[in-house]
Each structure stands twice: as C-alpha cells, then as structure tokens.
C-alpha cells in the first residue's frame, strides 16, 4: 500500500552505473512453494522480499510451514514432505497472481478445507480454466463470488482414485500460470498424469522456469514440445539443500532501457546468458532498437546506439509480456513508431495494461493506437511533461516503466509505492544510476536581489531560470481577477493549479495577456505573500516549479528552493542584504518602471513581509546549513554573480 502520494523525478542528463538486481519474483514464489512441499529443509539465497513474495510466505506459514529469515536475503524453509499440517485455513493473497494460481492448484489436491481470496482486482482476474482442469482431477472447488473468478472455496476431495493414466486439458492462451499451477500440483497426486494444452501456449518462458525449478526439486516432467506434459508416477519433491534465486529479469528491463536511452553503460548483475528467465530476451529487443548490448553469464549491459537515438520496432511480445511494457515507454525516445503485438494478456494483469498504457503515453504527447492485443506508439516530436503526473493504477510495472520518461522531461509518478509488489527499492536504486539536471537554488528575502542575480547567473551558464515568486504573484493576480479571496485556500489553490501562464524573454503572459508589470504592483506583492502562506497553494505550485528543471540546468530563486522544491540542488545560496538597502533597491526598481513609490512605506512593507515569509508554518524562509550565506549589502551585481559562479564550479569538480 502506498505511503506517499507521488514522487517527482527530475529530468535526467544521463544514466550509467551498475545495479545488483533483487531476486526474481517468478522464481522466488515457485521456490518458496516447492521448498514448502519438499522433503527436507531448503536454504534459499537471494529471495525477493516484496509484497507478492510476502503474500506467498504468509500463506505458507498459515498452512503450517516453518519459514525463517537467516539474514542477508537468506531464508530457511522446512519442507512438509507433501501434506500441509494445517488442513483448514483462510488465505489472503493480495494481488499476487503467481501465489494465487499455484496455491489453488496445490491446495485443490491437498485434501483440506481452504478459502482463498485477494484484493478486488484479483477477483477480476480469471481462474475458471484452472478450476475446470482441477475438477477433471476430482477436486471440489466452489466460486464464492462470480463464477470463473476468485474468491474460491476448496473442500477435501478424492483426487483421481483410479490409477489409470489420465489426461487433463488446459487452455494455454489465457495465462501460463494455470499450467504452472497444475504442473506443480501433480506430483502430489502420486500417479502419472498428463496435461494437454489446448490452443497456443502464451508466455512459454514462464513454463521453462516452472520446469527448471521442479527439476531442481527432483521432479522431471516429460514433454512433447509445448502441447503435452507428463508428470511421471511416484514423482516426489526433494530439497536441493541450498538454492540461489536469480536476479529479476523483468526488473532488469527498466535499467537496461535507461542505459539505452540515457547513454549508459548501465550494467545489471544477477541475470545474464545463463538465466532461465524469458525476460532476458528483452535485451534482444533493445538491440533491435539499436542499443548496444553486452552480456556475460550473469550480467547484461546496455548503452545508447552509436548515433545516440533508438529506432522504433515491430515486435511479437507473447514471450516477454512483462518486459514488453518497458518497450512501450522506451518507444517515446525512438525514431519512428513502435508496434507491440500479441499482448492480449496485458488486459488481465494488475490492471488492463493496454488501456492504462495508452492513456498514460498520450499524456506525454504520443500518438497511440490501441488494438485488442496490440499497441502502436508514435512518439511526439517534443515530449510533454504531464501536469497532473502519471497514474499508476496500482500496477508496479506502470510506475517503473514511466520512470524512463524522465530521460526527456520531469515526471511526477502518482502512488509510487505500488512498486513494492516486486521491487520496493526501485526509486532509490533508480536514483543511484541516474544523473539529474543540476540546480542552483537562490533563496532570500524580498528585494534582496535574487531575481537579478539568478537571471544573470542563468544567462552566464546558458541555463534556464525560474522566478518562483512570479508564480505566487501570478496566482494572487489571477485570484483577484477571478474574484476569489486571498484567504480562500481551496479557491486560490485551484487557480494556482490551473494557471495558464507563458514565460518568455522579458515577458510573462497570463491567459495570453502581458502581466510582467502588473504582478509587481505592491498590492499584488502583499497578496502573493498572503497566499504563499497557504499550504494547498504551495502544494499546487510544487510540480509546476519542478517542471522548470530542464537540461542543461536551472537557476531558481525564491524562499524554499533549497529546502522544499529542489532539496537536491547542487548549489544552495541564501542571498540577503540589510532591509534599508533592499528598500532602496525596490524603490529604484519601481521608479524605473514608472510606478510611483516612496521609501518609508516600502521599508515598513518589507519588514512585514520578511516576518510573514520567515514565520509562516509551511516552507518558511530559512537559512539552511548547506546554503552559502551571501550578504550583498556592500557587493555589486557583478561581484555577487561571480561569487555564485565560483561556488557552483567548486561543487561541480
Ligand atoms: O520573490 P518575490 O517577492 O517575487 O515573491 C513574492 C511572494 O511570494 C513573497 O511574499 C514570498 C512568496 N514566495 C514564496 O513563498 N516562496 C517562493 N519560493 C517564492 C516566493
């Protein structure tokens, strides 16, 4: 479940480094279940610790299996040797498809009374074909909600009493997890059983993982291509003693794509040429897009193409359904369209991934054609940065896929904690291998000269400039024009969120009208200071300010640039001057603009505003420990600019 509403990813300058991958979800959940069913104890190294594996561990513990953490990603599972000690249990499996499908099959032949349920989305994901196949074996399973979907009630039943060879049938084109579940359950019946796959089997590499893990636990499945699988009589799971879980190949896809778009080289450790996971083929798809790929036995490395830019491809994705989502967002950075084909299974995953991907890609300006089982993505010539952020539909892969968009624009990802399903540490690891657009944050009181200094520093460096105070001033002006009181927090926040503003060189337009001077009048200054104390207004303007952080760099001035808006700014400066000098500077500025003014009220007003800006409850103006204090009372503009540039240069080196 989520803890924070969003994460804002700054635009990236490059991506490179090395990532040690978390364990594979698919392997972790299979190994947990097989170790639980096996005779003997199993020490599992590199087990993934995430929501989906936690659901499997909890379920197995409820069934009487002893699972102990030994520290450092190592777990010990004491196998029950076939039958679970607990014969009556209610299991909640969240949205963990791997856990739900395989436990359904195993428990259906276990002779107990079990109830299995999950989150509402899990109850929308079909399971009827698996239940039908298990019923062929004699299993007693009821749907307690809608027929064909979880939740399920499994009752004790006599499983295939006669010893004759039987053949079960299962559809292969809905989810490969049905076949995986059946295969893992059949050794518990003790008699030879065959499974015939009807229709084309999708996601075949996942069946390879299942067969390979069963073999590690002593059960060899005979097979006739992808049509027929036979579990021999007297197959019994035996612990291999120690087993090591490979890194997650689907999780690897995000970092490989980052390397391919962001320059690289970006190396993932934990999967490579020797992997049993189908998603390592994702690297091949990236290579088709032009990325440079190097591989070793347990690592893969991706770098950008020679020419720098990826090219769009057309690809049958039925064998890499999960990693294919990463291709959809990588397509934003390709030349020409990308078409992903045979992705029908996306519609039955954590969310309808085809619909969700379409909606979110469009927010970036892409032209997307959504087919029943295809997606065609034409990247925009200029990537947009969606103001309201990317929605993630409680789908970890949407969140991780869209982090790639930060290679082109600042991105807000809503509900980022959904990544905990398979990769709780994702955004922390992402930060380790990405280099963000640098920021010089200049904070200080009114009329301290921040604006002048910041604009000149930006011009010197060829960077962008953000006058954050102007956004508060614009919000105050827009509220005044709309007849919304400056005390109406919700009203002003709504106006701030929807500000239609264009910044140009020496011009600021509000709804098309030039307001560069209008926002400098003293009544608007006072209004800006008032609305700036309203938390909802600050929140509404937060991402809008962060969207100014574009390559090659940003100089931002305000009150909370270093503390709140850009806490990771490369250089932080607190600019100040005596209040008398500031009053004189403001006076000169107003007179030059042809606005009538006199010193005494300006002085009074500055003192009042200083107090309000520094004592308000949210984001008050404060000198932070990391900031360089720069008192400009006795400095010229040129001297001040020079000082800032030197500090920035020192940090860079
Ligand atoms: O820097 P300025 O005078 O243009 O700012 C106008 C008002 O907005 C000022 O009273 C403080 C407020 N402000 C703020 O609270 N946070 C910022 N980052 C910038 C300005």
XYZ file of C-alpha atoms and ligand atoms in Angstrom:
673
model
C 0.000 0.000 0.000
C 1.174 3.485 -0.712
C 2.621 5.856 1.825
C 3.319 8.954 -0.265
C 1.127 10.440 -2.944
C 3.765 10.947 -5.595
C 7.436 11.042 -6.459
C 8.825 13.736 -8.730
C 11.650 12.569 -10.968
C 13.804 15.372 -12.360
C 14.821 15.269 -15.990
C 17.911 13.100 -16.386
C 21.127 14.099 -18.078
C 22.443 10.536 -18.255
C 22.177 7.051 -16.798
C 25.115 4.794 -16.070
C 26.454 2.507 -13.383
C 25.800 -0.952 -12.018
C 22.717 -2.384 -10.350
C 22.643 -5.556 -8.344
C 19.155 -6.858 -9.069
C 16.637 -8.014 -6.467
C 15.614 -11.681 -6.738
C 13.224 -12.833 -9.444
C 9.591 -12.781 -8.356
C 8.675 -15.733 -10.556
C 11.490 -17.873 -9.239
C 11.072 -16.750 -5.612
C 7.404 -17.721 -5.407
C 7.955 -21.060 -7.157
C 10.918 -21.901 -4.961
C 9.033 -20.983 -1.774
C 6.153 -23.283 -2.697
C 8.342 -26.170 -3.857
C 10.591 -25.884 -0.786
C 7.460 -25.966 1.395
C 6.167 -29.117 -0.329
C 9.539 -30.890 -0.426
C 11.043 -33.320 1.999
C 13.906 -31.693 3.945
C 14.932 -28.120 4.607
C 15.927 -25.657 1.915
C 18.169 -22.649 2.318
C 17.098 -20.020 -0.218
C 19.615 -17.329 -1.166
C 18.645 -14.077 -2.861
C 14.906 -14.481 -2.211
C 12.951 -11.449 -3.357
C 11.413 -9.546 -0.477
C 8.341 -7.771 -1.842
C 4.552 -7.736 -1.482
C 3.993 -10.718 -3.791
C 6.536 -12.955 -2.061
C 5.301 -11.790 1.358
C 1.794 -12.991 0.411
C 3.222 -16.405 -0.525
C 5.285 -16.628 2.684
C 2.304 -15.647 4.844
C 0.097 -18.212 3.115
C 2.629 -20.990 3.590
C 3.063 -20.045 7.259
C -0.727 -20.197 7.687
C -0.557 -23.704 6.229
C 1.924 -24.742 8.928
C 5.198 -24.337 7.027
C 8.153 -23.014 9.016
C 9.969 -20.224 7.179
C 12.822 -18.487 8.972
C 14.892 -15.487 7.856
C 18.590 -16.124 8.338
C 19.571 -12.546 7.374
C 21.221 -11.141 4.269
C 18.459 -12.289 1.921
C 18.782 -15.910 3.045
C 15.722 -17.848 4.219
C 15.267 -21.365 5.539
C 12.122 -23.295 4.618
C 11.367 -26.501 6.488
C 9.551 -28.671 3.960
C 6.439 -30.609 4.954
C 7.125 -33.553 2.632
C 3.865 -33.441 0.653
C 0.982 -32.640 3.025
C 0.406 -29.333 4.809
C -0.044 -29.765 8.594
C -2.892 -27.215 8.661
C -5.933 -28.632 6.875
C -8.290 -25.701 7.316
C -7.279 -22.135 6.535
C -8.328 -18.836 5.028
C -5.653 -17.309 2.838
C -5.479 -13.718 1.633
C -3.207 -13.393 -1.384
C -3.464 -9.716 -2.260
C -2.891 -9.239 -5.980
C -0.199 -11.909 -6.253
C -1.209 -13.907 -9.341
C 1.730 -16.295 -9.052
C 0.750 -17.155 -5.476
C -2.971 -17.390 -6.167
C -2.852 -19.695 -9.165
C -0.209 -22.087 -7.874
C -1.686 -22.354 -4.367
C -5.141 -23.009 -5.823
C -3.773 -25.989 -7.732
C -1.682 -27.355 -4.896
C -4.398 -26.943 -2.242
C -7.057 -28.473 -4.512
C -5.185 -31.780 -4.350
C -4.156 -31.455 -0.691
C -7.295 -32.822 0.973
C -8.045 -29.813 3.213
C -10.684 -27.120 3.518
C -9.344 -23.789 2.300
C -10.665 -20.373 1.346
C -8.599 -18.193 -0.963
C -9.214 -14.517 -1.624
C -7.376 -11.394 -2.741
C -7.797 -7.683 -3.424
C -10.777 -6.630 -5.592
C -8.614 -6.616 -8.743
C -7.555 -10.226 -8.047
C -11.265 -11.103 -8.066
C -11.500 -9.730 -11.604
C -8.680 -11.895 -12.916
C -9.977 -15.155 -14.463
C -9.221 -18.549 -12.931
C -12.022 -20.660 -14.448
C -9.792 -22.660 -16.798
C -7.562 -23.754 -13.945
C -10.557 -24.701 -11.791
C -12.052 -26.713 -14.676
C -8.797 -28.633 -15.096
C -8.595 -29.357 -11.373
C -12.207 -30.550 -11.397
C -11.195 -33.089 -14.049
C -8.929 -34.496 -11.344
C -11.840 -34.718 -8.901
C -11.131 -31.511 -6.967
C -14.046 -29.892 -5.125
C -13.827 -26.138 -5.733
C -16.586 -23.538 -5.437
C -16.637 -19.946 -6.552
C -17.862 -17.893 -3.610
C -18.239 -14.775 -5.750
C -18.657 -14.678 -9.505
C -18.296 -17.977 -11.388
C -14.890 -18.214 -13.063
C -13.148 -15.791 -10.688
C -11.725 -15.759 -7.145
C -12.529 -15.948 -4.268
C -12.568 -19.755 -4.042
C -13.617 -22.348 -1.536
C -11.716 -25.642 -1.778
C -13.088 -28.684 0.058
C -11.498 -32.070 0.756
C -11.978 -34.373 -2.235
C -10.798 -37.703 -3.520
C -8.295 -36.956 -6.211
C -8.346 -39.378 -9.159
C -8.956 -42.582 -7.234
C -8.160 -44.940 -10.096
C -4.550 -45.365 -11.024
C -5.052 -45.266 -14.780
C -3.153 -42.749 -16.848
C -5.301 -39.737 -17.318
C -5.000 -36.672 -19.414
C -6.083 -33.232 -18.264
C -6.802 -30.424 -20.617
C -5.996 -26.790 -20.007
C -6.207 -23.698 -22.156
C -2.832 -22.170 -22.844
C -3.863 -18.814 -24.222
C -5.242 -17.105 -21.107
C -2.459 -17.360 -18.556
C 0.579 -19.613 -18.389
C 0.164 -19.541 -14.615
C -2.681 -22.102 -14.946
C -0.314 -24.640 -16.465
C 2.382 -23.732 -13.947
C -0.028 -24.363 -11.071
C -1.163 -27.714 -12.463
C 2.374 -28.875 -13.135
C 3.499 -28.033 -9.623
C 0.452 -29.750 -8.067
C 0.543 -33.031 -9.982
C 3.460 -34.680 -8.139
C 1.257 -34.554 -5.005
C -1.233 -36.987 -6.582
C 1.352 -39.769 -6.779
C 0.129 -41.139 -10.124
C 1.207 -40.478 -13.657
C -0.793 -37.654 -15.181
C -0.527 -35.812 -18.468
C -1.635 -32.335 -19.380
C -2.638 -31.398 -22.869
C -2.523 -27.732 -23.739
C -5.440 -26.518 -25.834
C -4.801 -23.504 -28.032
C -1.491 -21.768 -28.273
C 0.542 -21.566 -25.094
C 1.470 -17.974 -24.231
C 4.321 -16.786 -22.007
C 6.232 -20.025 -22.658
C 9.414 -18.885 -20.914
C 7.487 -18.908 -17.642
C 6.774 -22.621 -18.163
C 10.512 -23.121 -18.681
C 11.065 -21.547 -15.258
C 8.482 -23.869 -13.704
C 10.010 -26.993 -15.262
C 13.507 -25.914 -14.347
C 12.565 -25.262 -10.698
C 10.651 -28.552 -10.427
C 13.767 -30.304 -11.738
C 15.855 -28.595 -9.057
C 13.449 -30.126 -6.533
C 13.804 -33.600 -8.048
C 10.769 -33.843 -10.354
C 11.384 -34.301 -14.072
C 8.459 -33.549 -16.329
C 8.357 -35.348 -19.673
C 7.209 -33.185 -22.517
C 6.181 -33.211 -26.112
C 7.032 -29.738 -27.262
C 4.537 -27.249 -25.833
C 1.474 -29.487 -26.330
C 1.797 -32.258 -23.805
C 3.452 -32.534 -20.407
C 3.594 -35.710 -18.304
C 4.406 -35.914 -14.623
C 5.620 -39.481 -14.005
C 4.233 -41.680 -11.218
C 5.982 -41.513 -7.874
C 7.378 -38.034 -8.536
C 8.365 -36.602 -5.180
C 9.774 -33.178 -4.326
C 13.095 -33.311 -2.538
C 15.006 -30.309 -1.260
C 18.183 -29.458 -3.158
C 19.591 -28.217 0.172
C 20.643 -24.788 -0.988
C 19.158 -22.859 -3.890
C 20.072 -19.454 -5.262
C 17.405 -17.212 -6.806
C 18.485 -15.322 -9.928
C 18.010 -11.576 -10.227
C 14.673 -10.481 -11.668
C 14.873 -10.186 -15.449
C 11.702 -8.093 -15.685
C 13.116 -5.633 -13.129
C 16.331 -5.582 -15.167
C 14.420 -4.264 -18.180
C 13.969 -0.777 -16.710
C 17.669 -0.311 -16.107
C 18.677 -1.710 -19.471
C 16.274 0.682 -21.156
C 17.675 3.533 -19.046
C 21.166 2.699 -20.310
C 19.907 2.522 -23.891
C 18.152 5.898 -23.687
C 20.317 7.725 -21.160
C 23.719 6.834 -22.612
C 24.962 4.052 -20.389
C 26.803 1.869 -19.946
C 24.329 0.551 -17.431
C 25.022 -2.944 -16.152
C 22.587 -5.207 -14.312
C 24.032 -8.002 -12.224
C 22.113 -11.150 -11.355
C 20.833 -12.198 -14.791
C 22.688 -12.954 -17.989
C 23.273 -15.551 -20.657
C 22.747 -18.426 -18.204
C 19.372 -17.169 -16.983
C 16.276 -19.383 -17.021
C 14.043 -16.320 -17.320
C 12.469 -15.450 -20.630
C 12.545 -11.733 -19.949
C 16.304 -11.654 -20.559
C 15.220 -11.635 -24.219
C 14.207 -8.063 -23.619
C 17.866 -7.194 -24.193
C 17.485 -8.582 -27.719
C 14.511 -6.300 -28.334
C 16.548 -3.307 -27.173
C 19.339 -4.382 -29.520
C 16.808 -4.380 -32.375
C 16.032 -0.800 -31.422
C 19.715 -0.051 -31.904
C 21.001 -0.246 -28.322
C 24.459 -1.674 -27.756
C 24.191 -4.755 -25.563
C 26.964 -6.745 -23.908
C 26.314 -9.917 -21.928
C 28.095 -12.253 -19.553
C 26.933 -15.367 -17.713
C 25.157 -13.354 -15.022
C 25.179 -9.771 -16.231
C 23.846 -7.644 -19.080
C 24.959 -4.168 -20.041
C 23.160 -1.624 -22.220
C 24.373 1.592 -23.834
C 22.822 4.028 -26.278
C 23.153 3.338 -30.027
C 26.200 4.717 -31.863
C 24.109 7.514 -33.318
C 22.542 8.199 -29.925
C 18.922 7.538 -30.846
C 16.874 4.346 -30.669
C 14.633 3.359 -33.581
C 11.090 2.056 -33.382
C 10.413 -1.639 -33.963
C 7.564 -4.045 -34.564
C 7.661 -6.984 -32.189
C 5.699 -10.101 -31.237
C 5.753 -9.853 -27.441
C 3.925 -13.024 -26.431
C 7.051 -14.443 -24.788
C 8.011 -11.275 -22.903
C 4.662 -9.841 -21.779
C 6.025 -8.081 -18.692
C 9.231 -6.643 -20.120
C 7.292 -5.507 -23.200
C 5.767 -2.756 -21.072
C 9.236 -1.270 -20.801
C 9.425 -1.177 -24.606
C 6.218 0.858 -24.681
C 7.792 3.726 -22.734
C 11.204 3.319 -24.399
C 9.245 3.918 -27.634
C 8.816 7.555 -26.525
C 12.517 8.008 -27.273
C 12.691 6.129 -30.570
C 12.710 7.414 -34.085
C 9.574 6.180 -35.829
C 6.667 4.164 -34.496
C 6.887 1.070 -32.306
C 4.264 -1.670 -32.564
C 3.881 -4.271 -29.823
C 1.897 -7.302 -30.915
C 0.248 -10.249 -29.166
C -0.049 -8.566 -25.790
C -3.652 -9.643 -25.073
C -2.630 -10.980 -21.642
C -1.937 -7.360 -20.583
C -5.689 -6.867 -20.264
C -5.930 -9.387 -17.415
C -2.961 -8.290 -15.324
C -2.780 -5.944 -12.322
C -4.932 -3.610 -14.405
C -5.958 -3.516 -18.064
C -2.425 -2.651 -19.067
C -3.216 -1.882 -22.707
C -5.834 0.708 -21.735
C -3.679 2.154 -18.944
C -0.546 2.352 -21.078
C -2.493 4.064 -23.862
C -3.949 6.711 -21.550
C -0.652 7.499 -19.879
C 1.509 7.549 -23.029
C -0.924 10.046 -24.543
C -0.262 12.411 -21.634
C 3.304 12.751 -22.956
C 2.036 13.745 -26.383
C 2.466 10.338 -28.045
C 0.001 9.192 -30.670
C -1.176 5.783 -29.532
C -3.354 3.277 -31.343
C -4.850 0.720 -29.013
C -5.810 -2.613 -30.587
C -7.421 -5.619 -28.902
C -3.981 -7.187 -28.437
C -1.654 -4.584 -29.936
C -0.286 -1.165 -29.172
C 1.218 1.219 -31.710
C 3.143 4.169 -30.342
C 4.226 7.166 -32.389
C 6.479 9.361 -30.257
C 5.819 13.113 -30.206
C 8.416 15.468 -31.672
C 8.628 17.172 -28.274
C 7.815 15.213 -25.144
C 5.275 16.851 -22.810
C 5.546 16.721 -19.012
C 2.036 15.916 -17.749
C 0.999 18.474 -15.113
C -1.017 16.021 -13.050
C 1.589 13.277 -13.329
C 1.393 9.670 -14.446
C -1.308 7.494 -12.893
C -0.152 4.008 -11.986
C -3.385 2.012 -11.438
C -1.850 0.083 -8.517
C 0.401 -1.540 -11.127
C 4.083 -1.702 -10.262
C 5.101 -2.086 -13.903
C 3.347 1.094 -14.990
C 5.199 3.022 -12.285
C 8.573 1.579 -13.226
C 8.026 1.836 -16.993
C 7.137 5.509 -16.822
C 10.209 6.370 -14.773
C 12.024 6.140 -18.138
C 10.199 9.236 -19.359
C 12.486 11.218 -17.048
C 15.158 10.762 -19.725
C 13.298 13.531 -21.567
C 11.137 15.520 -19.155
C 10.458 15.955 -15.436
C 7.941 13.281 -14.422
C 5.581 13.022 -11.485
C 4.652 9.415 -10.705
C 1.488 9.090 -8.640
C 1.293 6.381 -5.967
C 4.902 5.255 -6.484
C 4.736 2.813 -3.560
C 2.898 0.342 -5.812
C 6.386 -0.807 -6.901
C 6.589 -2.724 -3.619
C 4.744 -5.568 -5.360
C 8.033 -6.682 -6.876
C 10.701 -4.031 -6.260
C 10.274 -1.994 -3.058
C 13.632 -0.247 -3.512
C 13.089 0.724 -7.130
C 13.219 4.506 -6.925
C 16.200 4.502 -4.561
C 18.136 2.315 -6.996
C 16.988 4.428 -9.912
C 18.478 7.492 -8.205
C 21.819 5.702 -7.791
C 22.379 5.230 -11.517
C 20.917 8.443 -12.922
C 22.416 11.898 -13.146
C 19.857 14.685 -12.888
C 19.745 18.194 -14.334
C 21.684 20.430 -11.890
C 20.051 23.257 -9.967
C 21.390 26.410 -8.356
C 18.875 27.388 -5.665
C 18.934 31.028 -4.579
C 16.707 31.869 -1.623
C 16.391 35.108 0.248
C 14.061 37.833 1.497
C 12.105 40.245 -0.694
C 14.179 42.673 -2.724
C 17.455 41.009 -1.821
C 18.375 40.999 -5.490
C 17.731 37.280 -6.014
C 15.884 37.824 -9.263
C 18.602 39.926 -10.847
C 21.392 37.621 -9.671
C 19.592 34.415 -10.610
C 18.730 35.668 -14.107
C 22.336 36.753 -14.755
C 23.822 33.520 -13.445
C 21.416 31.599 -15.682
C 22.441 33.702 -18.691
C 26.154 33.165 -17.938
C 25.707 29.402 -17.787
C 23.141 29.104 -20.571
C 20.729 27.537 -18.082
C 17.005 28.012 -17.544
C 15.711 30.455 -14.966
C 12.766 30.108 -12.587
C 11.392 33.145 -10.777
C 9.237 31.200 -8.340
C 7.927 34.357 -6.713
C 6.323 35.219 -10.043
C 4.172 32.083 -9.768
C 2.868 33.227 -6.366
C 2.343 36.718 -7.743
C 0.526 35.321 -10.793
C -1.700 33.211 -8.566
C -2.544 36.273 -6.454
C -3.327 38.303 -9.579
C -5.377 35.520 -11.171
C -7.339 35.074 -7.924
C -8.005 38.796 -7.710
C -9.231 38.849 -11.297
C -11.464 35.840 -10.709
C -12.941 37.451 -7.604
C -11.509 34.764 -5.333
C -10.445 36.000 -1.911
C -6.750 35.617 -0.996
C -7.933 33.873 2.177
C -9.862 31.216 0.271
C -7.240 28.459 0.397
C -9.051 25.908 -1.768
C -10.139 28.549 -4.256
C -6.663 30.052 -4.698
C -5.106 26.579 -4.858
C -7.441 25.659 -7.713
C -6.455 28.826 -9.545
C -2.752 28.143 -8.916
C -3.078 24.593 -10.249
C -4.717 25.802 -13.444
C -2.624 28.928 -14.112
C -2.395 29.471 -17.835
C 0.991 31.172 -17.943
C 3.725 31.561 -20.512
C 7.168 32.816 -19.586
C 9.116 34.452 -22.383
C 12.202 36.584 -22.506
C 11.180 39.767 -20.664
C 7.531 38.784 -20.782
C 5.044 36.948 -18.613
C 1.638 36.187 -20.053
C -1.403 35.185 -18.040
C -4.141 33.739 -20.259
C -2.423 35.428 -23.177
C -2.229 38.886 -21.573
C 1.110 40.515 -20.735
C 1.269 40.911 -16.917
C 5.030 41.337 -16.316
C 4.442 44.727 -14.724
C 1.014 44.083 -13.209
C 2.366 41.395 -10.893
C 4.977 43.813 -9.458
C 2.470 46.274 -8.003
C 2.572 46.490 -4.235
C -0.970 45.174 -3.659
C -0.100 42.034 -5.623
C 3.169 41.744 -3.686
C 1.163 41.753 -0.470
C -1.357 39.285 -1.909
C 1.438 36.963 -3.057
C 2.913 36.967 0.415
C -0.505 36.102 1.880
C -1.379 33.269 -0.447
C 2.182 31.915 -0.152
C 1.368 31.031 3.448
C -1.440 28.669 2.358
C -0.247 25.014 2.249
C -2.666 23.995 -0.524
C -1.371 26.780 -2.762
C 2.248 25.751 -2.198
C 1.335 22.160 -2.981
C -0.440 23.169 -6.185
C 2.652 25.045 -7.380
C 5.244 22.439 -6.375
C 5.444 20.311 -9.519
C 4.934 23.327 -11.744
C 8.160 24.754 -10.295
C 9.969 21.438 -10.681
C 8.959 21.298 -14.326
C 11.311 24.230 -14.954
C 14.247 21.922 -14.194
C 15.264 21.201 -17.763
C 18.602 20.408 -19.369
C 21.257 21.702 -19.240
C 20.471 23.294 -15.836
C 18.239 25.580 -13.783
C 18.808 28.621 -11.624
C 15.792 29.066 -9.340
C 15.076 31.899 -6.946
C 12.549 32.083 -4.144
C 12.124 31.275 -0.465
C 12.090 27.484 -0.347
C 14.074 26.499 -3.425
C 16.786 24.754 -1.387
C 14.592 23.386 1.379
C 11.465 22.123 -0.398
C 11.367 22.450 -4.167
C 14.916 21.374 -5.039
C 16.343 19.806 -1.872
C 18.924 18.041 -4.046
C 20.133 21.306 -5.638
C 23.822 21.200 -6.481
C 24.483 24.710 -5.143
C 22.404 26.423 -2.463
C 22.673 30.132 -1.797
C 20.989 32.360 0.736
C 21.099 35.891 -0.557
C 20.431 38.794 1.748
C 21.100 42.479 2.361
C 20.144 44.973 5.037
C 16.477 45.929 4.969
C 17.385 49.581 4.261
C 19.408 48.674 1.183
C 16.626 46.381 -0.014
C 14.053 49.179 0.379
C 16.270 51.476 -1.683
C 16.707 48.855 -4.400
C 12.980 48.160 -4.601
C 12.316 51.940 -4.729
C 14.705 52.364 -7.652
C 13.192 49.386 -9.450
C 9.639 50.750 -9.131
C 10.575 54.255 -10.212
C 12.391 52.862 -13.254
C 9.226 51.012 -14.187
C 7.305 54.283 -13.849
C 5.447 53.079 -10.737
C 5.038 55.720 -8.027
C 6.747 54.834 -4.731
C 8.293 56.252 -1.557
C 10.873 54.743 0.790
C 9.099 54.784 4.191
C 6.087 52.570 3.313
C 8.360 50.269 1.295
C 10.550 49.773 4.359
C 7.555 49.026 6.551
C 6.128 46.644 3.996
C 9.432 44.762 3.567
C 9.725 44.291 7.331
C 6.177 42.933 7.465
C 6.759 40.584 4.551
C 10.084 39.354 5.964
C 8.243 38.433 9.122
C 5.410 36.669 7.300
C 7.743 34.797 4.905
C 10.044 33.623 7.692
C 7.454 32.768 10.335
C 4.740 31.008 8.360
C 4.040 27.364 9.157
C 4.873 25.949 5.709
C 8.171 26.320 3.898
C 9.308 29.424 5.807
C 12.297 31.373 4.554
C 15.218 29.940 6.499
C 18.951 29.751 6.154
C 19.820 26.084 5.902
C 23.133 24.616 6.994
C 24.030 23.576 3.472
C 23.495 27.036 1.984
C 26.189 29.612 1.306
C 25.227 32.884 3.004
C 25.798 35.824 0.697
C 25.234 39.328 2.096
C 25.093 41.739 -0.827
C 24.777 44.957 1.181
C 28.236 46.004 0.033
C 28.556 43.962 -3.177
C 27.910 44.931 -6.758
C 25.803 42.740 -9.004
C 28.880 41.583 -10.923
C 30.679 40.633 -7.698
C 27.665 38.692 -6.468
C 27.239 36.799 -9.753
C 30.940 35.944 -9.778
C 30.713 34.528 -6.241
C 27.751 32.296 -7.158
C 29.517 31.002 -10.257
C 32.621 30.118 -8.260
C 30.616 28.191 -5.673
C 28.799 26.317 -8.409
C 32.067 25.464 -10.136
C 33.602 24.162 -6.906
C 30.726 21.720 -6.369
C 30.894 20.510 -9.953
C 34.525 19.491 -9.621
O 10.362 36.890 -4.547
P 9.015 37.671 -4.679
O 8.980 38.948 -3.916
O 8.621 37.852 -6.124
O 7.901 36.710 -4.015
C 6.562 37.048 -3.914
C 5.944 36.401 -2.691
O 5.874 35.003 -2.865
C 6.764 36.643 -1.427
O 5.971 37.288 -0.444
C 7.130 35.285 -0.914
C 6.421 34.311 -1.761
N 7.314 33.264 -2.232
C 7.368 32.108 -1.532
O 6.719 31.971 -0.512
N 8.139 31.086 -1.977
C 8.871 31.221 -3.081
N 9.618 30.206 -3.486
C 8.861 32.432 -3.787
C 8.078 33.437 -3.346
